[in-house]
Amino acid sequence: QVQLVESGGGLVQAGGSLRLSCEASGSIFTINAMGWYRQAPGKQRELVALITNGGSTDYATSVKGRFTISRDNAKNTVSLQMNSLQPEDTAIYYCILQSVVGNVWGQGTQVTVSS
């Protein structure tokens, strides 16, 4: 069974930065990609950023140029550097691991950006 442990959420003022990290452990099958989704109150969960084994990345339009995703394949970790945070970035951020046997989600970490 695969487990994802997230860290790095918190409260920050608009214009500030946070770094999220996620470490996968357990019986990890071949990983296709790792990344982050977020869900704000009253909204659907949405993709924030994804990175494949080969290093290809995909970002939500709203975070391009502000957020950077990175990954350490050897350690099965993925990180999200978030700069120039805005109140609309406030949400619960979920780590995702996409593998050949399905997707695994983390428990979520709260990010709150005050204006």
Short mmCIF file of N, CA, C and O in Angstrom, two decimals:
data_model
loop_
_atom_site.label_atom_id
_atom_site.label_comp_id
_atom_site.label_asym_id
_atom_site.label_seq_id
_atom_site.Cartn_x
_atom_site.Cartn_y
_atom_site.Cartn_z
N GLN A 1 0.84 -1.19 0.00
CA GLN A 1 0.00 0.00 0.00
C GLN A 1 0.88 1.24 0.00
O GLN A 1 1.84 1.32 0.76
N VAL A 2 0.52 2.19 -0.83
CA VAL A 2 1.30 3.41 -0.96
C VAL A 2 0.72 4.49 -0.05
O VAL A 2 -0.50 4.65 0.05
N GLN A 3 1.59 5.23 0.61
CA GLN A 3 1.17 6.36 1.42
C GLN A 3 1.89 7.61 0.95
O GLN A 3 3.08 7.56 0.58
N LEU A 4 1.17 8.72 0.97
CA LEU A 4 1.73 10.02 0.62
C LEU A 4 1.65 10.91 1.84
O LEU A 4 0.59 11.06 2.43
N VAL A 5 2.78 11.52 2.19
CA VAL A 5 2.82 12.42 3.33
C VAL A 5 3.21 13.80 2.83
O VAL A 5 4.29 13.98 2.26
N GLU A 6 2.31 14.76 3.05
CA GLU A 6 2.52 16.13 2.59
C GLU A 6 2.98 17.01 3.74
O GLU A 6 2.65 16.77 4.89
N SER A 7 3.70 18.06 3.39
CA SER A 7 4.13 19.04 4.38
C SER A 7 4.32 20.38 3.70
O SER A 7 4.44 20.45 2.47
N GLY A 8 4.33 21.43 4.51
CA GLY A 8 4.68 22.75 3.99
C GLY A 8 3.55 23.74 3.86
O GLY A 8 3.78 24.89 3.51
N GLY A 9 2.32 23.34 4.13
CA GLY A 9 1.22 24.29 4.05
C GLY A 9 1.28 25.30 5.18
O GLY A 9 2.11 25.21 6.08
N GLY A 10 0.39 26.30 5.12
CA GLY A 10 0.36 27.29 6.19
C GLY A 10 -0.33 28.56 5.76
O GLY A 10 -1.02 28.60 4.74
N LEU A 11 -0.11 29.60 6.56
CA LEU A 11 -0.70 30.91 6.33
C LEU A 11 0.38 31.87 5.87
O LEU A 11 1.46 31.94 6.46
N VAL A 12 0.09 32.61 4.80
CA VAL A 12 1.07 33.56 4.26
C VAL A 12 0.32 34.78 3.74
O VAL A 12 -0.85 34.67 3.34
N GLN A 13 0.98 35.91 3.74
CA GLN A 13 0.39 37.12 3.18
C GLN A 13 0.49 37.12 1.67
O GLN A 13 1.38 36.46 1.09
N ALA A 14 -0.41 37.84 1.03
CA ALA A 14 -0.36 37.97 -0.42
C ALA A 14 1.01 38.46 -0.87
O ALA A 14 1.59 39.35 -0.25
N GLY A 15 1.52 37.83 -1.91
CA GLY A 15 2.85 38.15 -2.41
C GLY A 15 3.94 37.27 -1.82
O GLY A 15 5.08 37.31 -2.30
N GLY A 16 3.59 36.50 -0.83
CA GLY A 16 4.57 35.64 -0.17
C GLY A 16 4.76 34.31 -0.88
O GLY A 16 4.20 34.07 -1.96
N SER A 17 5.56 33.45 -0.26
CA SER A 17 5.91 32.16 -0.85
C SER A 17 5.72 31.04 0.15
O SER A 17 5.84 31.24 1.37
N LEU A 18 5.45 29.87 -0.38
CA LEU A 18 5.41 28.63 0.39
C LEU A 18 5.96 27.51 -0.48
O LEU A 18 5.89 27.58 -1.72
N ARG A 19 6.47 26.49 0.19
CA ARG A 19 6.95 25.31 -0.53
C ARG A 19 6.27 24.08 0.05
O ARG A 19 6.37 23.83 1.26
N LEU A 20 5.59 23.34 -0.81
CA LEU A 20 4.95 22.09 -0.41
C LEU A 20 5.83 20.91 -0.81
O LEU A 20 6.46 20.94 -1.87
N SER A 21 5.83 19.89 0.03
CA SER A 21 6.58 18.67 -0.29
C SER A 21 5.69 17.46 -0.05
O SER A 21 4.79 17.49 0.79
N CYS A 22 5.95 16.41 -0.81
CA CYS A 22 5.19 15.17 -0.69
C CYS A 22 6.13 13.99 -0.89
O CYS A 22 6.86 13.94 -1.88
N GLU A 23 6.10 13.07 0.06
CA GLU A 23 6.95 11.89 -0.03
C GLU A 23 6.09 10.64 -0.10
O GLU A 23 5.16 10.47 0.71
N ALA A 24 6.40 9.79 -1.05
CA ALA A 24 5.68 8.53 -1.22
C ALA A 24 6.46 7.41 -0.56
O ALA A 24 7.69 7.34 -0.67
N SER A 25 5.74 6.51 0.10
CA SER A 25 6.37 5.35 0.72
C SER A 25 5.45 4.15 0.59
O SER A 25 4.26 4.28 0.30
N GLY A 26 6.02 2.96 0.81
CA GLY A 26 5.21 1.75 0.74
C GLY A 26 5.52 0.96 -0.52
O GLY A 26 6.59 1.06 -1.10
N SER A 27 4.55 0.17 -0.94
CA SER A 27 4.72 -0.71 -2.11
C SER A 27 4.43 0.10 -3.37
O SER A 27 3.32 0.08 -3.90
N ILE A 28 5.45 0.78 -3.84
CA ILE A 28 5.29 1.69 -4.96
C ILE A 28 5.55 0.95 -6.27
O ILE A 28 6.63 0.44 -6.47
N PHE A 29 4.53 0.91 -7.12
CA PHE A 29 4.70 0.36 -8.44
C PHE A 29 5.25 1.47 -9.35
O PHE A 29 5.55 2.56 -8.91
N THR A 30 5.38 1.14 -10.59
CA THR A 30 5.93 2.12 -11.53
C THR A 30 5.10 3.39 -11.50
O THR A 30 3.90 3.37 -11.73
N ILE A 31 5.79 4.49 -11.22
CA ILE A 31 5.14 5.79 -11.14
C ILE A 31 5.16 6.44 -12.52
O ILE A 31 6.21 6.53 -13.15
N ASN A 32 4.00 6.89 -12.95
CA ASN A 32 3.94 7.62 -14.21
C ASN A 32 4.15 9.12 -13.99
O ASN A 32 4.83 9.78 -14.77
N ALA A 33 3.53 9.63 -12.93
CA ALA A 33 3.64 11.06 -12.67
C ALA A 33 3.28 11.33 -11.22
O ALA A 33 2.61 10.53 -10.57
N MET A 34 3.73 12.46 -10.73
CA MET A 34 3.34 12.97 -9.41
C MET A 34 3.00 14.44 -9.56
O MET A 34 3.48 15.11 -10.48
N GLY A 35 2.17 14.91 -8.65
CA GLY A 35 1.80 16.31 -8.77
C GLY A 35 0.90 16.78 -7.66
O GLY A 35 0.82 16.15 -6.60
N TRP A 36 0.22 17.90 -7.95
CA TRP A 36 -0.61 18.56 -6.95
C TRP A 36 -1.94 19.01 -7.56
O TRP A 36 -1.97 19.53 -8.68
N TYR A 37 -2.99 18.77 -6.81
CA TYR A 37 -4.30 19.33 -7.08
C TYR A 37 -4.67 20.22 -5.90
O TYR A 37 -4.04 20.16 -4.84
N ARG A 38 -5.68 21.04 -6.08
CA ARG A 38 -6.19 21.85 -4.97
C ARG A 38 -7.70 21.95 -5.04
O ARG A 38 -8.30 21.83 -6.12
N GLN A 39 -8.29 22.20 -3.87
CA GLN A 39 -9.73 22.36 -3.80
C GLN A 39 -10.05 23.51 -2.84
O GLN A 39 -9.73 23.43 -1.66
N ALA A 40 -10.65 24.54 -3.39
CA ALA A 40 -11.09 25.68 -2.59
C ALA A 40 -12.52 25.43 -2.12
O ALA A 40 -13.25 24.64 -2.73
N PRO A 41 -12.94 26.09 -1.05
CA PRO A 41 -14.31 25.89 -0.53
C PRO A 41 -15.36 26.16 -1.60
O PRO A 41 -15.33 27.18 -2.29
N GLY A 42 -16.26 25.21 -1.78
CA GLY A 42 -17.34 25.36 -2.74
C GLY A 42 -16.95 25.15 -4.19
O GLY A 42 -17.77 25.36 -5.09
N LYS A 43 -15.71 24.72 -4.41
CA LYS A 43 -15.25 24.51 -5.79
C LYS A 43 -14.79 23.08 -5.99
O LYS A 43 -14.52 22.36 -5.04
N GLN A 44 -14.69 22.70 -7.26
CA GLN A 44 -14.20 21.37 -7.58
C GLN A 44 -12.69 21.29 -7.45
O GLN A 44 -11.99 22.31 -7.56
N ARG A 45 -12.19 20.09 -7.21
CA ARG A 45 -10.75 19.89 -7.17
C ARG A 45 -10.18 20.13 -8.57
O ARG A 45 -10.74 19.68 -9.56
N GLU A 46 -9.06 20.85 -8.63
CA GLU A 46 -8.46 21.18 -9.91
C GLU A 46 -6.97 20.89 -9.92
O GLU A 46 -6.31 20.96 -8.88
N LEU A 47 -6.48 20.61 -11.10
CA LEU A 47 -5.04 20.37 -11.27
C LEU A 47 -4.28 21.67 -11.04
O LEU A 47 -4.65 22.72 -11.55
N VAL A 48 -3.19 21.56 -10.28
CA VAL A 48 -2.27 22.70 -10.11
C VAL A 48 -1.03 22.47 -10.96
O VAL A 48 -0.67 23.31 -11.78
N ALA A 49 -0.37 21.33 -10.76
CA ALA A 49 0.84 21.03 -11.52
C ALA A 49 1.11 19.54 -11.47
O ALA A 49 0.79 18.88 -10.48
N LEU A 50 1.71 19.04 -12.54
CA LEU A 50 2.02 17.62 -12.66
C LEU A 50 3.38 17.48 -13.31
O LEU A 50 3.75 18.28 -14.18
N ILE A 51 4.14 16.47 -12.90
CA ILE A 51 5.44 16.22 -13.50
C ILE A 51 5.58 14.72 -13.73
O ILE A 51 5.30 13.91 -12.86
N THR A 52 6.00 14.36 -14.95
CA THR A 52 6.13 12.95 -15.31
C THR A 52 7.51 12.42 -14.94
O THR A 52 8.40 13.17 -14.55
N ASN A 53 7.67 11.12 -15.14
CA ASN A 53 8.97 10.50 -14.89
C ASN A 53 10.07 11.14 -15.73
O ASN A 53 11.21 11.28 -15.29
N GLY A 54 9.68 11.52 -16.93
CA GLY A 54 10.65 12.11 -17.84
C GLY A 54 10.92 13.58 -17.60
O GLY A 54 11.77 14.17 -18.27
N GLY A 55 10.19 14.16 -16.67
CA GLY A 55 10.40 15.57 -16.35
C GLY A 55 9.47 16.53 -17.06
O GLY A 55 9.58 17.75 -16.86
N SER A 56 8.57 16.02 -17.85
CA SER A 56 7.59 16.91 -18.49
C SER A 56 6.65 17.45 -17.45
O SER A 56 6.25 16.74 -16.53
N THR A 57 6.30 18.72 -17.60
CA THR A 57 5.43 19.37 -16.61
C THR A 57 4.17 19.92 -17.25
O THR A 57 4.15 20.25 -18.45
N ASP A 58 3.15 20.05 -16.42
CA ASP A 58 1.89 20.64 -16.84
C ASP A 58 1.40 21.50 -15.70
O ASP A 58 1.40 21.06 -14.55
N TYR A 59 1.02 22.74 -16.01
CA TYR A 59 0.57 23.67 -14.98
C TYR A 59 -0.81 24.22 -15.32
O TYR A 59 -1.15 24.41 -16.49
N ALA A 60 -1.57 24.52 -14.28
CA ALA A 60 -2.80 25.27 -14.48
C ALA A 60 -2.43 26.66 -14.98
O ALA A 60 -1.42 27.23 -14.56
N THR A 61 -3.25 27.20 -15.85
CA THR A 61 -2.95 28.51 -16.41
C THR A 61 -2.79 29.56 -15.31
O THR A 61 -1.93 30.44 -15.40
N SER A 62 -3.59 29.44 -14.26
CA SER A 62 -3.59 30.44 -13.20
C SER A 62 -2.30 30.47 -12.38
O SER A 62 -2.05 31.45 -11.67
N VAL A 63 -1.47 29.43 -12.47
CA VAL A 63 -0.27 29.39 -11.65
C VAL A 63 1.01 29.45 -12.47
O VAL A 63 2.11 29.52 -11.91
N LYS A 64 0.89 29.42 -13.78
CA LYS A 64 2.08 29.47 -14.64
C LYS A 64 2.89 30.73 -14.36
O LYS A 64 2.33 31.83 -14.26
N GLY A 65 4.20 30.55 -14.23
CA GLY A 65 5.07 31.68 -13.95
C GLY A 65 5.22 32.00 -12.47
O GLY A 65 6.09 32.77 -12.09
N ARG A 66 4.36 31.40 -11.64
CA ARG A 66 4.43 31.64 -10.20
C ARG A 66 4.81 30.38 -9.43
O ARG A 66 5.50 30.46 -8.41
N PHE A 67 4.34 29.24 -9.89
CA PHE A 67 4.59 27.97 -9.21
C PHE A 67 5.58 27.14 -10.03
O PHE A 67 5.55 27.18 -11.27
N THR A 68 6.40 26.38 -9.33
CA THR A 68 7.35 25.48 -9.99
C THR A 68 7.31 24.12 -9.32
O THR A 68 7.47 24.03 -8.10
N ILE A 69 7.09 23.09 -10.12
CA ILE A 69 7.06 21.73 -9.59
C ILE A 69 8.39 21.06 -9.87
O ILE A 69 9.00 21.28 -10.92
N SER A 70 8.84 20.26 -8.92
CA SER A 70 10.08 19.51 -9.10
C SER A 70 9.93 18.14 -8.46
O SER A 70 9.05 17.93 -7.63
N ARG A 71 10.81 17.25 -8.85
CA ARG A 71 10.66 15.87 -8.38
C ARG A 71 12.02 15.22 -8.20
O ARG A 71 12.95 15.47 -8.97
N ASP A 72 12.13 14.38 -7.19
CA ASP A 72 13.31 13.55 -6.97
C ASP A 72 12.86 12.11 -7.15
O ASP A 72 12.24 11.53 -6.25
N ASN A 73 13.13 11.55 -8.32
CA ASN A 73 12.65 10.19 -8.61
C ASN A 73 13.26 9.16 -7.67
O ASN A 73 12.61 8.19 -7.30
N ALA A 74 14.49 9.36 -7.29
CA ALA A 74 15.17 8.39 -6.43
C ALA A 74 14.53 8.34 -5.04
O ALA A 74 14.52 7.29 -4.39
N LYS A 75 14.03 9.47 -4.59
CA LYS A 75 13.43 9.55 -3.26
C LYS A 75 11.90 9.52 -3.29
O LYS A 75 11.27 9.61 -2.24
N ASN A 76 11.33 9.42 -4.48
CA ASN A 76 9.87 9.41 -4.63
C ASN A 76 9.22 10.61 -3.95
O ASN A 76 8.24 10.48 -3.21
N THR A 77 9.80 11.77 -4.18
CA THR A 77 9.25 13.00 -3.61
C THR A 77 8.93 13.99 -4.72
O THR A 77 9.56 13.98 -5.79
N VAL A 78 7.96 14.82 -4.44
CA VAL A 78 7.60 15.90 -5.36
C VAL A 78 7.41 17.15 -4.53
O VAL A 78 6.89 17.10 -3.41
N SER A 79 7.86 18.28 -5.06
CA SER A 79 7.75 19.55 -4.36
C SER A 79 7.08 20.59 -5.24
O SER A 79 7.14 20.49 -6.48
N LEU A 80 6.47 21.56 -4.59
CA LEU A 80 5.83 22.65 -5.32
C LEU A 80 6.25 23.96 -4.68
O LEU A 80 5.88 24.25 -3.53
N GLN A 81 7.05 24.73 -5.39
CA GLN A 81 7.45 26.05 -4.93
C GLN A 81 6.42 27.05 -5.41
O GLN A 81 6.19 27.18 -6.62
N MET A 82 5.79 27.74 -4.47
CA MET A 82 4.72 28.68 -4.80
C MET A 82 5.15 30.10 -4.44
O MET A 82 5.38 30.40 -3.27
N ASN A 83 5.29 30.93 -5.45
CA ASN A 83 5.68 32.31 -5.26
C ASN A 83 4.54 33.25 -5.65
O ASN A 83 3.62 32.84 -6.35
N SER A 84 4.65 34.48 -5.21
CA SER A 84 3.64 35.50 -5.54
C SER A 84 2.23 34.99 -5.26
O SER A 84 1.32 35.13 -6.08
N LEU A 85 2.06 34.41 -4.10
CA LEU A 85 0.77 33.83 -3.75
C LEU A 85 -0.30 34.91 -3.62
O LEU A 85 -0.02 36.03 -3.16
N GLN A 86 -1.50 34.55 -4.02
CA GLN A 86 -2.64 35.45 -4.00
C GLN A 86 -3.77 34.82 -3.19
O GLN A 86 -3.82 33.59 -3.04
N PRO A 87 -4.70 35.62 -2.69
CA PRO A 87 -5.82 35.05 -1.91
C PRO A 87 -6.58 33.97 -2.66
O PRO A 87 -7.05 33.01 -2.03
N GLU A 88 -6.65 34.06 -3.97
CA GLU A 88 -7.36 33.04 -4.73
C GLU A 88 -6.62 31.71 -4.79
O GLU A 88 -7.18 30.72 -5.28
N ASP A 89 -5.40 31.68 -4.29
CA ASP A 89 -4.66 30.42 -4.18
C ASP A 89 -5.03 29.66 -2.91
O ASP A 89 -4.59 28.51 -2.72
N THR A 90 -5.83 30.26 -2.05
CA THR A 90 -6.24 29.60 -0.82
C THR A 90 -7.05 28.35 -1.14
O THR A 90 -8.02 28.39 -1.88
N ALA A 91 -6.60 27.23 -0.58
CA ALA A 91 -7.25 25.94 -0.85
C ALA A 91 -6.56 24.86 -0.03
O ALA A 91 -5.51 25.09 0.58
N ILE A 92 -7.15 23.68 -0.08
CA ILE A 92 -6.45 22.49 0.40
C ILE A 92 -5.71 21.91 -0.79
O ILE A 92 -6.31 21.68 -1.85
N TYR A 93 -4.43 21.68 -0.62
CA TYR A 93 -3.58 21.15 -1.69
C TYR A 93 -3.34 19.67 -1.45
O TYR A 93 -2.92 19.27 -0.36
N TYR A 94 -3.60 18.88 -2.49
CA TYR A 94 -3.48 17.42 -2.39
C TYR A 94 -2.37 16.93 -3.32
O TYR A 94 -2.34 17.27 -4.51
N CYS A 95 -1.53 16.09 -2.77
CA CYS A 95 -0.51 15.42 -3.58
C CYS A 95 -1.16 14.23 -4.28
O CYS A 95 -2.03 13.55 -3.70
N ILE A 96 -0.74 13.96 -5.51
CA ILE A 96 -1.24 12.80 -6.24
C ILE A 96 -0.06 12.02 -6.83
O ILE A 96 0.91 12.62 -7.29
N LEU A 97 -0.20 10.71 -6.78
CA LEU A 97 0.76 9.81 -7.41
C LEU A 97 -0.01 8.99 -8.43
O LEU A 97 -0.99 8.32 -8.06
N GLN A 98 0.39 9.06 -9.67
CA GLN A 98 -0.26 8.31 -10.74
C GLN A 98 0.65 7.15 -11.12
O GLN A 98 1.79 7.35 -11.53
N SER A 99 0.12 5.92 -10.99
CA SER A 99 0.94 4.76 -11.29
C SER A 99 0.18 3.83 -12.23
O SER A 99 -0.97 4.08 -12.58
N VAL A 100 0.82 2.73 -12.59
CA VAL A 100 0.21 1.78 -13.51
C VAL A 100 -0.99 1.07 -12.89
O VAL A 100 -1.81 0.50 -13.59
N VAL A 101 -1.09 1.11 -11.57
CA VAL A 101 -2.21 0.43 -10.90
C VAL A 101 -3.26 1.42 -10.40
O VAL A 101 -4.23 1.01 -9.76
N GLY A 102 -3.07 2.69 -10.66
CA GLY A 102 -4.07 3.67 -10.25
C GLY A 102 -3.48 4.87 -9.58
O GLY A 102 -2.26 5.04 -9.50
N ASN A 103 -4.35 5.73 -9.09
CA ASN A 103 -3.93 6.97 -8.43
C ASN A 103 -4.02 6.84 -6.93
O ASN A 103 -4.90 6.20 -6.37
N VAL A 104 -3.07 7.52 -6.26
CA VAL A 104 -3.07 7.60 -4.81
C VAL A 104 -3.05 9.08 -4.43
O VAL A 104 -2.32 9.88 -5.03
N TRP A 105 -3.86 9.44 -3.42
CA TRP A 105 -3.97 10.82 -2.97
C TRP A 105 -3.40 10.98 -1.57
O TRP A 105 -3.54 10.08 -0.73
N GLY A 106 -2.83 12.13 -1.32
CA GLY A 106 -2.43 12.48 0.03
C GLY A 106 -3.62 12.99 0.81
O GLY A 106 -4.72 13.14 0.29
N GLN A 107 -3.39 13.28 2.09
CA GLN A 107 -4.48 13.71 2.97
C GLN A 107 -4.82 15.17 2.80
O GLN A 107 -5.87 15.63 3.24
N GLY A 108 -3.94 15.92 2.16
CA GLY A 108 -4.19 17.34 1.92
C GLY A 108 -3.50 18.23 2.94
O GLY A 108 -3.36 17.86 4.11
N THR A 109 -3.09 19.39 2.49
CA THR A 109 -2.48 20.38 3.38
C THR A 109 -3.08 21.75 3.06
O THR A 109 -3.22 22.10 1.89
N GLN A 110 -3.43 22.49 4.10
CA GLN A 110 -4.12 23.76 3.91
C GLN A 110 -3.13 24.87 3.57
O GLN A 110 -2.09 25.03 4.25
N VAL A 111 -3.45 25.63 2.55
CA VAL A 111 -2.71 26.84 2.20
C VAL A 111 -3.70 28.00 2.27
O VAL A 111 -4.73 27.98 1.60
N THR A 112 -3.37 28.98 3.09
CA THR A 112 -4.22 30.15 3.25
C THR A 112 -3.41 31.40 2.96
O THR A 112 -2.34 31.61 3.55
N VAL A 113 -3.91 32.22 2.03
CA VAL A 113 -3.23 33.45 1.65
C VAL A 113 -4.11 34.63 2.05
O VAL A 113 -5.24 34.76 1.58
N SER A 114 -3.59 35.46 2.93
CA SER A 114 -4.36 36.61 3.41
C SER A 114 -4.05 37.84 2.56
O SER A 114 -2.94 38.01 2.06
N SER A 115 -5.06 38.68 2.41
CA SER A 115 -4.89 39.89 1.58
C SER A 115 -4.38 41.07 2.39
O SER A 115 -4.30 41.02 3.59
#
